[in-house]
mmCIF file of C-alpha atoms in Angstrom:
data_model
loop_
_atom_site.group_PDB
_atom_site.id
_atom_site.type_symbol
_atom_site.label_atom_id
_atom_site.label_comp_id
_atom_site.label_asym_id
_atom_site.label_seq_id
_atom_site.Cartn_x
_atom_site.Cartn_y
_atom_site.Cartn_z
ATOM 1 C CA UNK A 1 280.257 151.270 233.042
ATOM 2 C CA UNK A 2 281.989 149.162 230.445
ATOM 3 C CA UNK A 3 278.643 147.490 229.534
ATOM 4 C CA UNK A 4 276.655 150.831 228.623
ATOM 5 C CA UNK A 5 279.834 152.119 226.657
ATOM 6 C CA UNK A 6 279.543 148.776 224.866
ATOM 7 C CA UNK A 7 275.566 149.127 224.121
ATOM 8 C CA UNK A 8 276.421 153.114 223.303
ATOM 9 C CA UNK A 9 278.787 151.897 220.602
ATOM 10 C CA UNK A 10 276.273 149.485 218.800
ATOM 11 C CA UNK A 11 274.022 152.258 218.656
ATOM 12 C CA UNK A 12 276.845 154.205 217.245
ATOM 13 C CA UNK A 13 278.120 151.657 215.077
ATOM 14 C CA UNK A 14 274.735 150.275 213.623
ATOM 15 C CA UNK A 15 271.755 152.217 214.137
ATOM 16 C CA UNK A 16 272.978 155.198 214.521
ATOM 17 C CA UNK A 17 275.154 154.901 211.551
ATOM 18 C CA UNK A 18 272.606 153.082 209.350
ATOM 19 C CA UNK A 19 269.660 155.256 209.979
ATOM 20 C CA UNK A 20 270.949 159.105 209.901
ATOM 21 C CA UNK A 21 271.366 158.923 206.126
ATOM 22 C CA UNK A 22 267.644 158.045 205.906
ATOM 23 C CA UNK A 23 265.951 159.684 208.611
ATOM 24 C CA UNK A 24 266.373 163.620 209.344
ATOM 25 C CA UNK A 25 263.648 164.653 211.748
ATOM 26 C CA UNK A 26 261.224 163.225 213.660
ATOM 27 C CA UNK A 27 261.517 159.727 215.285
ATOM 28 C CA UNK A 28 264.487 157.662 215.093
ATOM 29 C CA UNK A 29 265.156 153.997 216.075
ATOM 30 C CA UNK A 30 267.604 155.063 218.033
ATOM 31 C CA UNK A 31 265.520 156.074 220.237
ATOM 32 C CA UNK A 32 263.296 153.194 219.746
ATOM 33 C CA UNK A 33 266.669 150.855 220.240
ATOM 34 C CA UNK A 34 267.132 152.635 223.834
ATOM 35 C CA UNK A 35 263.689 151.989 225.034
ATOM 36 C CA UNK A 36 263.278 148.875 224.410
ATOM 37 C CA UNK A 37 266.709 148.298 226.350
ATOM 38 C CA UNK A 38 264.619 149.635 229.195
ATOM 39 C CA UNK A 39 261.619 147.639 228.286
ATOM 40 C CA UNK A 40 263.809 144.554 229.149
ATOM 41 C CA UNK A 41 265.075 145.891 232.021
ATOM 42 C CA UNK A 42 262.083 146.461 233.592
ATOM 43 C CA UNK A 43 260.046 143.218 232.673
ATOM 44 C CA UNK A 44 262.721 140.922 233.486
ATOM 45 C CA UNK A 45 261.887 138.279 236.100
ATOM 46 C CA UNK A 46 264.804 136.973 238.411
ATOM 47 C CA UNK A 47 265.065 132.742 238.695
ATOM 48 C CA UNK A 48 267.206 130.443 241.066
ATOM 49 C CA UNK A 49 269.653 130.599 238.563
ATOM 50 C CA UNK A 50 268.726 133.016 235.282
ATOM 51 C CA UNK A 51 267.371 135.729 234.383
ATOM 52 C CA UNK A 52 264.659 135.446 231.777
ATOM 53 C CA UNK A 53 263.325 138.642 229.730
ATOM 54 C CA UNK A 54 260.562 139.267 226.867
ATOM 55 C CA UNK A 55 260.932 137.788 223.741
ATOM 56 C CA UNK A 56 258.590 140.110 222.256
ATOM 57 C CA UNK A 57 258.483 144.047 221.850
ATOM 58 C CA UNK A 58 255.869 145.551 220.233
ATOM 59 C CA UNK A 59 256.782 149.777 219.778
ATOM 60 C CA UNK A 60 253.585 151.464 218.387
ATOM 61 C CA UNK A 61 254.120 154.853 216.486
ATOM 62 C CA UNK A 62 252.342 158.054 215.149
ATOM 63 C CA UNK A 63 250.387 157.576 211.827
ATOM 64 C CA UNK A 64 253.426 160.276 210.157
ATOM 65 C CA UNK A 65 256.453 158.492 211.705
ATOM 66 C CA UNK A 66 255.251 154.761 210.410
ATOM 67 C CA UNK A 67 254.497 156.442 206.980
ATOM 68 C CA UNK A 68 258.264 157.370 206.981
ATOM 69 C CA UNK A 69 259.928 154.494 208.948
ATOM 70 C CA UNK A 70 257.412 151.610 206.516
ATOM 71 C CA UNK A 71 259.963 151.512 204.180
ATOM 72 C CA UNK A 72 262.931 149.979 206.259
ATOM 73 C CA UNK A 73 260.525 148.126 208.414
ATOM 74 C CA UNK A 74 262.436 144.819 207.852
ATOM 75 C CA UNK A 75 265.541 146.455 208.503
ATOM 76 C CA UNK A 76 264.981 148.417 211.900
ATOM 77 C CA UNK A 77 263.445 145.475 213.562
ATOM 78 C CA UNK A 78 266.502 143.612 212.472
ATOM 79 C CA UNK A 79 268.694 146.387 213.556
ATOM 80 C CA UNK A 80 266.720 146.166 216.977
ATOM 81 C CA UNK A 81 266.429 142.723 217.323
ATOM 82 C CA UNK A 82 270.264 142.545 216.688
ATOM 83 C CA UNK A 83 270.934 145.149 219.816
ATOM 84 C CA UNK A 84 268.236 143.585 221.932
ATOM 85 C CA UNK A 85 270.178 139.817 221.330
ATOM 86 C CA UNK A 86 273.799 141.449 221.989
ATOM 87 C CA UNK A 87 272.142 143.596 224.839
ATOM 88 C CA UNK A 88 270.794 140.565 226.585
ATOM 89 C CA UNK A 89 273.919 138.367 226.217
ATOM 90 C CA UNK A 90 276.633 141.032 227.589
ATOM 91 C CA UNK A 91 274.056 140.752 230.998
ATOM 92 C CA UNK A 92 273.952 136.898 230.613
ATOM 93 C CA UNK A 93 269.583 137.024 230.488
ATOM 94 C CA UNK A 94 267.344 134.730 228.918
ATOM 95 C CA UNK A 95 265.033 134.251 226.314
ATOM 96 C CA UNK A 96 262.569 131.790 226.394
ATOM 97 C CA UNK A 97 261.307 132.044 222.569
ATOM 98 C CA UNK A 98 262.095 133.487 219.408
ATOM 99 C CA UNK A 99 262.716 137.349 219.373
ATOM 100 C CA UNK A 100 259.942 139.435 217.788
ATOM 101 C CA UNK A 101 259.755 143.384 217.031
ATOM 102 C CA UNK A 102 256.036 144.504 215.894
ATOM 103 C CA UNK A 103 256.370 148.066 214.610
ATOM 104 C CA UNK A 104 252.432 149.121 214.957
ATOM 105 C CA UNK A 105 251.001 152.088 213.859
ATOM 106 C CA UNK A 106 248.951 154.276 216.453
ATOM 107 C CA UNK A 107 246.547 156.962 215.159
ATOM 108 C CA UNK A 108 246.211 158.271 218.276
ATOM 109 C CA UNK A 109 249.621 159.088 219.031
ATOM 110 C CA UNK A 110 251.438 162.314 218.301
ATOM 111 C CA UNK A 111 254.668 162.925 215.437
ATOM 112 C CA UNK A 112 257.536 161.840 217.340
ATOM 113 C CA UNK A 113 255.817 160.104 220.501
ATOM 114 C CA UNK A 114 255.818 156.147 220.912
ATOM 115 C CA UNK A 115 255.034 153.665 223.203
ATOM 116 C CA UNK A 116 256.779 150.040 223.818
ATOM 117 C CA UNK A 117 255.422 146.653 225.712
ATOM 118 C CA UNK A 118 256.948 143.670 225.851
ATOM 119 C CA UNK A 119 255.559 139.984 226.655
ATOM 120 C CA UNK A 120 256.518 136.176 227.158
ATOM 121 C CA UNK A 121 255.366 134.581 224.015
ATOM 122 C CA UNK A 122 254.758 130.883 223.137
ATOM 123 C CA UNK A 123 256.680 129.456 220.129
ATOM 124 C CA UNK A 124 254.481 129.776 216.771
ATOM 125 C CA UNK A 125 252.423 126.800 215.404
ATOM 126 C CA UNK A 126 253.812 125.004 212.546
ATOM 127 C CA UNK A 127 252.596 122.903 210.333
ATOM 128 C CA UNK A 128 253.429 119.360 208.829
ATOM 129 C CA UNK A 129 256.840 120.972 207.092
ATOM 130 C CA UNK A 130 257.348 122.907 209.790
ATOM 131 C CA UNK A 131 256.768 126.128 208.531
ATOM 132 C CA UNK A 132 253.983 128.925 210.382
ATOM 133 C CA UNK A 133 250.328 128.176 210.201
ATOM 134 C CA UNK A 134 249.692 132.187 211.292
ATOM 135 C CA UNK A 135 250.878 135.619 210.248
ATOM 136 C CA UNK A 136 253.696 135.381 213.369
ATOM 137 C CA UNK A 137 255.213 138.565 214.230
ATOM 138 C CA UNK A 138 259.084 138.650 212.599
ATOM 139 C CA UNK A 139 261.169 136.107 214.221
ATOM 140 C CA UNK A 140 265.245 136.897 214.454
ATOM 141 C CA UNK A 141 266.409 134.255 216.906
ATOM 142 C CA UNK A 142 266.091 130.325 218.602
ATOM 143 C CA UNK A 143 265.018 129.777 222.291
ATOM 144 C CA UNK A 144 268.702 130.856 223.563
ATOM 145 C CA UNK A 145 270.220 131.378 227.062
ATOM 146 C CA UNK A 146 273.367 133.347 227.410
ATOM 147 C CA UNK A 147 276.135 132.677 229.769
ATOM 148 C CA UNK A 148 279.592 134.620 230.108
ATOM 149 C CA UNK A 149 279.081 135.034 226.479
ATOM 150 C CA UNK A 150 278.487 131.508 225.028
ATOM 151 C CA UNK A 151 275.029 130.700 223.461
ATOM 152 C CA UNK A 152 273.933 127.350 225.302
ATOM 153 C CA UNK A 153 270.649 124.823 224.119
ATOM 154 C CA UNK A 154 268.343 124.176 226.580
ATOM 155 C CA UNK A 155 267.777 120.575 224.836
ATOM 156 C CA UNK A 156 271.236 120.095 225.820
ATOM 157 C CA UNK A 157 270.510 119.348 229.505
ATOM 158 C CA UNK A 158 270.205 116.106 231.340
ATOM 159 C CA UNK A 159 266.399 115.127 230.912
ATOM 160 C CA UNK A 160 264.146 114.404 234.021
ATOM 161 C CA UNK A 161 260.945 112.111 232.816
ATOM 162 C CA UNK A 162 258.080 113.741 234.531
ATOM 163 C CA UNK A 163 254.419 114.198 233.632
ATOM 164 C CA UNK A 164 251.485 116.258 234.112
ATOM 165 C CA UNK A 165 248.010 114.629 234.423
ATOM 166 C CA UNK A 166 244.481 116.100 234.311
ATOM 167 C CA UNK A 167 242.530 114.965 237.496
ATOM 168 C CA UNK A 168 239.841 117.533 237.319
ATOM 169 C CA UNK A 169 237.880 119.666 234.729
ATOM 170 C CA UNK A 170 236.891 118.707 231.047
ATOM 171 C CA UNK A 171 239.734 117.174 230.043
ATOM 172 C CA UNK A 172 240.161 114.654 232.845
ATOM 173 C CA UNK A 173 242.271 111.509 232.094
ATOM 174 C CA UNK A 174 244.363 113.460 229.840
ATOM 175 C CA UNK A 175 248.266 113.009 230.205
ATOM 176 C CA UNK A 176 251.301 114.918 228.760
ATOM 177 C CA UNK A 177 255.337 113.519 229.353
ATOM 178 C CA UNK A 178 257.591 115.865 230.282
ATOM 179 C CA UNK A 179 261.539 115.262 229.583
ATOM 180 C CA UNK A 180 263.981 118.628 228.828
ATOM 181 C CA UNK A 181 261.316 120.266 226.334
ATOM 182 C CA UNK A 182 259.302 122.837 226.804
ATOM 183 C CA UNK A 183 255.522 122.124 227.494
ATOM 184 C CA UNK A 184 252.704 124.603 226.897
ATOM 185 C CA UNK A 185 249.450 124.350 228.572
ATOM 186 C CA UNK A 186 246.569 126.110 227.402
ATOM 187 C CA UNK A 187 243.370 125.878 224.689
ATOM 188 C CA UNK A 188 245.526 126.671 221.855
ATOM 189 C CA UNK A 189 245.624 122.923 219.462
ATOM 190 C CA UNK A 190 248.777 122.686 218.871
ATOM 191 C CA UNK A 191 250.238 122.952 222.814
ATOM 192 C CA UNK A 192 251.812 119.921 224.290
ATOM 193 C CA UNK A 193 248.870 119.828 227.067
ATOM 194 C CA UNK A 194 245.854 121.241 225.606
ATOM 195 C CA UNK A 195 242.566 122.072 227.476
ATOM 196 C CA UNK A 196 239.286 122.436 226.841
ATOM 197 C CA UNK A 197 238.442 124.573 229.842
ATOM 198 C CA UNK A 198 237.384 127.761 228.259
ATOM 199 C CA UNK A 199 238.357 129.279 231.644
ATOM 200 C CA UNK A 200 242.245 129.120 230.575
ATOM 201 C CA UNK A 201 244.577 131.142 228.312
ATOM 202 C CA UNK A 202 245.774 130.029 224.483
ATOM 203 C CA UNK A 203 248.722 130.027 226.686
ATOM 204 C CA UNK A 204 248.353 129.679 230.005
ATOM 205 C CA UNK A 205 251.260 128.498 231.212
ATOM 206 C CA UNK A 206 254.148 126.482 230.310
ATOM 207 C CA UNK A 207 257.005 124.142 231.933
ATOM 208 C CA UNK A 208 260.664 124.428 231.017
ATOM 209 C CA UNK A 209 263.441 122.002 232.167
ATOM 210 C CA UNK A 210 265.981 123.977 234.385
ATOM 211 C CA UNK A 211 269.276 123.006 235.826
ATOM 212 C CA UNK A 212 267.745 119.313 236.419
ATOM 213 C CA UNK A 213 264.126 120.545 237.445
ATOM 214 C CA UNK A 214 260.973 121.667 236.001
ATOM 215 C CA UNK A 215 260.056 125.133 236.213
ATOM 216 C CA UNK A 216 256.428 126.433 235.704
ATOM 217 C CA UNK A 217 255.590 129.858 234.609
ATOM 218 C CA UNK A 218 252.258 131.610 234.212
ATOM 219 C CA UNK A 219 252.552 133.307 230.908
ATOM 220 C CA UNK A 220 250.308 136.302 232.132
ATOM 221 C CA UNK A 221 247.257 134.915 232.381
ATOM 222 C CA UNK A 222 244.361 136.239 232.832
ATOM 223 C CA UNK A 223 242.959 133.893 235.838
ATOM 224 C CA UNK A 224 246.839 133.008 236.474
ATOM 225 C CA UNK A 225 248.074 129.865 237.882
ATOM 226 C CA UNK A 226 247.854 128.176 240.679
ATOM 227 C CA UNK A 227 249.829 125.092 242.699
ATOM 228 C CA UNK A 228 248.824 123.696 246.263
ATOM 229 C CA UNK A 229 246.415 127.132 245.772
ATOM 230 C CA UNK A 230 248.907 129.125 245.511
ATOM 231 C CA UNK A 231 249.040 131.984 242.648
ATOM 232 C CA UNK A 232 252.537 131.694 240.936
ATOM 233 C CA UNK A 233 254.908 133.519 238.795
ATOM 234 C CA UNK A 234 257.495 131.014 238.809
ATOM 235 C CA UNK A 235 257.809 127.879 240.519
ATOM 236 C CA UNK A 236 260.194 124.747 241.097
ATOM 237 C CA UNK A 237 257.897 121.932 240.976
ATOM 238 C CA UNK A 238 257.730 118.817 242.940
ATOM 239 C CA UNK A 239 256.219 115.398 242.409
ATOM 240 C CA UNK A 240 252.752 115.611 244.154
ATOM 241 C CA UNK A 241 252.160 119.731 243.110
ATOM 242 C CA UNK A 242 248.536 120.518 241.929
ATOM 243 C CA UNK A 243 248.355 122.683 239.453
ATOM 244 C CA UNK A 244 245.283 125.036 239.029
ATOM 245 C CA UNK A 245 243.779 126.229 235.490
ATOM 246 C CA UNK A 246 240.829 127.640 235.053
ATOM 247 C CA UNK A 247 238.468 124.561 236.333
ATOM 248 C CA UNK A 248 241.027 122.432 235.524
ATOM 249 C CA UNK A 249 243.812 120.486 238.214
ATOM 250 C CA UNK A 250 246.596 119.073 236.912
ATOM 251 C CA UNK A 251 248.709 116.881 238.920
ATOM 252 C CA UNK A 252 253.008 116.658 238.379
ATOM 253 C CA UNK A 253 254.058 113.204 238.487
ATOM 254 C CA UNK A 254 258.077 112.467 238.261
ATOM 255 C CA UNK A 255 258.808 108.535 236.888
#
């Protein structure tokens, strides 16, 4: 297939190339670069009309191997984070956050041996000038959706002015507006809706504008998420839905 020639010659062309003058034995991105490829595959989660995959990949490695590969840290995850952007846009998928490669160190894992995951993660908190209030994971890339090989802004889209209102739990009475940005709902401060119900997620859940609707996603929660009682993984809403937090209800209003 024309695609995995193309995704065999980045490895040639980049990793490949970059890493066998530092690396002679034992692990090699490459291989970490491949996996994660798979990672993707196998996490991604099919919409009406896109495909959305991870935005993060953590790949934890054998107390020798991340003695060796520490040094070039920055510069694998870029490598990787480069393949993993290209990789998604020649299948036209989506992220729905920044990019992030953790590189982890496992004591309990043999020379050569490694292990990847892979999650939806919620933008990082910033502060006053914008810049991270954590230690956040590298970041190599904006919220982006590729189609047919052209980057398009989600902000770009026709707005819809919704919003979601508390009618039940702790935080009753609260209310949130909802136009073509993304809302996070959970007990983390800084999210556009958040709860007191220490039932719910940092991120629970969030709401993204999609081809003139909103969409809400459970970001694997623990309890998950609920509307009309119904768990969801994904779901169009419509004015009327309840959703279900923890103890809390929130009810989708459209102006």
């Amino acid at each position: 297939m024309k695609l995995f020639r193309n995704v065999e010659n980045f490895f040639e062309k980049h990793i490949e190339d970059f890493f066998s003058k530092k690396f002679k034995s034992g692990l090699q991105p490459v291989e970490i670069g491949k996996q994660l490829g798979r990672e993707m595959e196998n996490q991604k989660t099919v919409g009406v009309s896109q495909i959305f995959v991870p935005n993060q990949y953590t790949v934890q490695i054998s107390s020798a191997d991340y003695e060796r590969i520490k040094p070039y840290e920055q510069a694998i995850k870029q490598e990787l984070a480069q393949f993993l952007t290209q990789y998604a846009g020649q299948k036209e998928y989506t992220f729905l956050g920044a990019i992030e490669i953790v590189l982890a160190e496992d004591a309990a894992l043999s020379t050569g041996i490694f292990r990847t995951t892979s999650a939806f993660t919620e933008p990082p908190d910033l502060g006053e000038k914008g810049e991270s209030t954590a230690n956040q994971p590298e970041q190599f890339s904006d919220t982006l959706i590729f189609k047919k090989g052209n980057l398009v802004n989600t902000s770009q889209s026709t707005s819809l002015a919704g919003a979601l209102v508390v009618i039940d739990g702790m935080d009753a009475g609260m209310r949130t507006d909802l136009g073509s940005n993304r809302v996070n709902i959970g007990r983390r401060e800084s999210n556009e809706l958040p709860l007191s119900d220490m039932n719910t997620s940092r991120l629970q859940s969030y709401i993204v504008f999609e081809d003139g609707e909103h969409v809400l996603y459970d970001a694997k929660s623990l309890n998950g998420t609920y509307v009309n009682g119904h768990r969801i993984v994904r779901r169009r809403l419509q004015p009327g839905d309840r959703i279900k937090v923890g103890n809390t209800t929130i009810l989708y209003e459209v102006k």
